[in-house]
Amino acid sequence: MEPLAEAESSRRNANVLSNPTQPSQVNEKVQQLHTVEAPPSHSSNEEPVIEHQKFRSKWPKILLHVVIVLLFTGWWITGLVLHRHDLNWRVPLLLWLCVCLRILTFYVPVTPLMRVLRWIWKQSAVRIRDLLPEKARLPIAALITIIVIVVGAMASPEALDNTRANRAVSLFGLAVFLAGLTATSRNRKAIRWHTVIMGMLVQFLVALFVLRTKAGFDIFNFISELCRSLLGFANKGVVFLTSDKVPDLHWFLSSVLPAIVFFVALVQLFYYWGILQWFIGKFAVFFFWSMRVSGAEAVVAAASPFIGQGESAMLIKPFVQHLTKAEIHQIMASGFATIAGSVLVAYINLGVSGQVLISSCVMSIPASLAVSKLRYPETEETLTAGNVTVPKDDDKASNGLHAFANGAWLGLKIAGMILATLLCIIALVGLIDGLLTWFGHYINLSGDYDLTLELILGYLFYPLAFLLGVPRQNGDLLKVARLIGIKVVENEFVAYTQLQQNPLYASLSPRSRIIATYSLCGFGNLGSLGTQIGVLSQIAPGRSGDVSRLAVSALLTGIISTLTSASIAGLLVTEGALVQGMSTINGTSTA
């Protein structure tokens, strides 16, 4: 009888669980089925032993952190006492603060501090906002942003060709770019203007900090010098493998590519230590909170300047399959709007201003978010709308040496891809130029006016160069337009090489050179279009159709995002930056 009783009991349980009209019985049975016997509790004598073991396992890490803080504190105080007047004291102070605060956050939770800051924010800014009529909040915010941009642009005195007339043209160009995106928006009624206004304001404030303040100049100059130092360390490896005369040849193969390999290896090491994820996470949280974008969009936009367009999408690999079309558009636009850290040192080695490149990368984060939401607003529910998550790496290296070796191999692949791409693109352009020149000779286009792809692109992009505020003297408009065309059709590597090494561009004025440097600082070219489609289609094969349909729009949006940074640079460039541009032209300095 016992087997029959057990079968009848199982049948009754199954009927209760399958009957949706008896929720109380369902809950009761589910609790019974999931109830397990509680493990035996530890005795009170075992608890102190466990706590002691935990402390013993943590004390080496605590001791290491204490030693690091003491060393950095001693170094900072010594430097402040000995070199307060002859060396820059701001950068060591900021470095010491970053190290101490990062170590402090290992032991002190940030939540209480954030609660205090949130309370202050609610008692100040939120209360002021609540006093305003709801319909007037966005117009007032837009008006304040416009006033800040206009006053910040026109307040500084004129210098060289940095006249207020040229700044007015840059301001007009910025307005044209935004108006064009709004007019061609996929859904103008769905545009979230808070994101657009905040993005443009943050982009302008970053440029203001870099181009108008001594502290901003010093910080970005320090980062630029660090990147430049990497070139010297990479050259030591080149000398070991070849000869001490090879670095002096200044060949692209022996001076630029080794620095890329070394830099990518360092990035992978920082990623293994968690440093890179920490910085990306903090950037992402700020833009997620301030611009009201989804967590996936914030992470990719914050990561793109650090690790590049393909690698940044890998950070949100678990979510790519479930992204909305607007999110896919934004992720691709972020990649097109900036360059990656792996090629940053290469451009600095070519002689491009490091401060301009680094500031442009930071400015691209809010700019890409703002312009993408103009062009393709969000109309769907997003999976990561309420949180920012940087997923852990599934293929994490076993130790630091393993991570560094993996980075070296990845850097070698990236360098090889750059080498092959440049070889093929330059050869293809040479073929096209040969055919065009042959046709041009029959219509008397020869000599200084050979019919070439560069000449055609120069006239096609002439209006863009004008809208950026490039001076109209000395033929600078056509020259900058040619560079923008080369960047879009070929890539930014070829464009920066032309800017720094072609005698045709040596006569560019300092203002034109700075604007050109900003306008070229992005992966917005036809070659990167294939890269983005390939990476995202590989991560989420089911979304390959959406990726292909959105790719061209995202490319144009990314290009315009880069151009807005160039327009803002045209608004804010100062006499000091112009003098720096002159020194770059003369070859006396590139920092």
Coordinates of N, CA and C in Angstrom, one line a residue, residues 88 91 217-233 263 344-345 348 352-356 358 580 588-591:
N88 N 56.1 71.6 -12.0 CA 54.6 71.7 -11.9 C 54.2 70.9 -10.7
V91 N 50.1 68.4 -11.1 CA 50.0 67.0 -11.5 C 50.4 66.0 -10.4
F217 N 45.6 72.6 -19.2 CA 46.7 72.4 -20.1 C 47.8 71.6 -19.5
D218 N 48.1 71.8 -18.2 CA 49.1 71.0 -17.5 C 48.8 69.5 -17.4
I219 N 47.5 69.3 -17.1 CA 47.1 67.9 -16.9 C 47.1 67.1 -18.2
F220 N 46.6 67.7 -19.3 CA 46.6 67.0 -20.6 C 48.0 67.0 -21.2
N221 N 48.8 68.0 -20.9 CA 50.2 68.0 -21.3 C 51.0 66.8 -20.6
F222 N 50.7 66.6 -19.3 CA 51.3 65.5 -18.6 C 50.9 64.2 -19.2
I223 N 49.7 64.0 -19.5 CA 49.2 62.7 -20.1 C 49.9 62.5 -21.5
S224 N 50.0 63.6 -22.2 CA 50.6 63.6 -23.5 C 52.1 63.2 -23.4
E225 N 52.8 63.8 -22.4 CA 54.2 63.4 -22.2 C 54.4 62.0 -21.8
L226 N 53.4 61.4 -21.0 CA 53.5 60.0 -20.7 C 53.4 59.2 -21.9
C227 N 52.4 59.5 -22.8 CA 52.3 58.8 -24.0 C 53.6 58.9 -24.9
R228 N 54.2 60.1 -24.9 CA 55.4 60.2 -25.6 C 56.6 59.4 -25.1
S229 N 56.6 59.3 -23.8 CA 57.6 58.5 -23.1 C 57.6 57.1 -23.6
L230 N 56.3 56.6 -23.8 CA 56.2 55.2 -24.3 C 57.0 54.9 -25.6
L231 N 57.0 56.0 -26.4 CA 57.8 55.8 -27.7 C 59.2 55.5 -27.4
G232 N 59.8 56.2 -26.4 CA 61.2 56.0 -26.1 C 61.4 54.6 -25.5
F233 N 60.5 54.1 -24.7 CA 60.6 52.7 -24.2 C 60.5 51.7 -25.3
F263 N 52.1 49.6 -26.4 CA 51.0 50.2 -25.7 C 49.8 49.3 -25.5
L344 N 46.9 56.2 -30.5 CA 47.2 57.6 -30.0 C 48.7 57.9 -30.0
V345 N 49.5 56.9 -29.5 CA 50.9 57.1 -29.4 C 51.5 57.2 -30.9
I348 N 51.0 60.7 -32.1 CA 51.9 61.6 -31.3 C 53.3 61.5 -31.9
V352 N 51.8 65.0 -34.1 CA 50.5 65.6 -33.8 C 50.5 66.0 -32.3
S353 N 49.8 67.1 -32.0 CA 49.7 67.6 -30.6 C 49.0 66.6 -29.7
G354 N 49.7 66.1 -28.7 CA 49.1 65.2 -27.8 C 47.9 65.7 -27.0
Q355 N 48.0 67.0 -26.6 CA 46.9 67.6 -25.8 C 45.6 67.6 -26.7
V356 N 45.8 68.0 -28.0 CA 44.6 68.0 -28.9 C 44.0 66.7 -29.0
I358 N 44.2 64.0 -27.0 CA 43.6 63.4 -25.8 C 42.3 64.2 -25.4
Q580 N 51.6 77.3 -29.6 CA 52.0 75.9 -29.6 C 51.9 75.3 -31.0
T588 N 59.8 72.3 -33.3 CA 60.5 72.5 -32.1 C 59.8 71.8 -30.9
S589 N 58.5 71.6 -31.1 CA 57.7 70.9 -30.0 C 56.5 70.3 -30.6
T590 N 56.1 69.2 -30.0 CA 54.9 68.5 -30.4 C 54.0 68.2 -29.2
A591 N 54.4 68.6 -28.0 CA 53.7 68.3 -26.8 C 52.6 69.3 -26.6

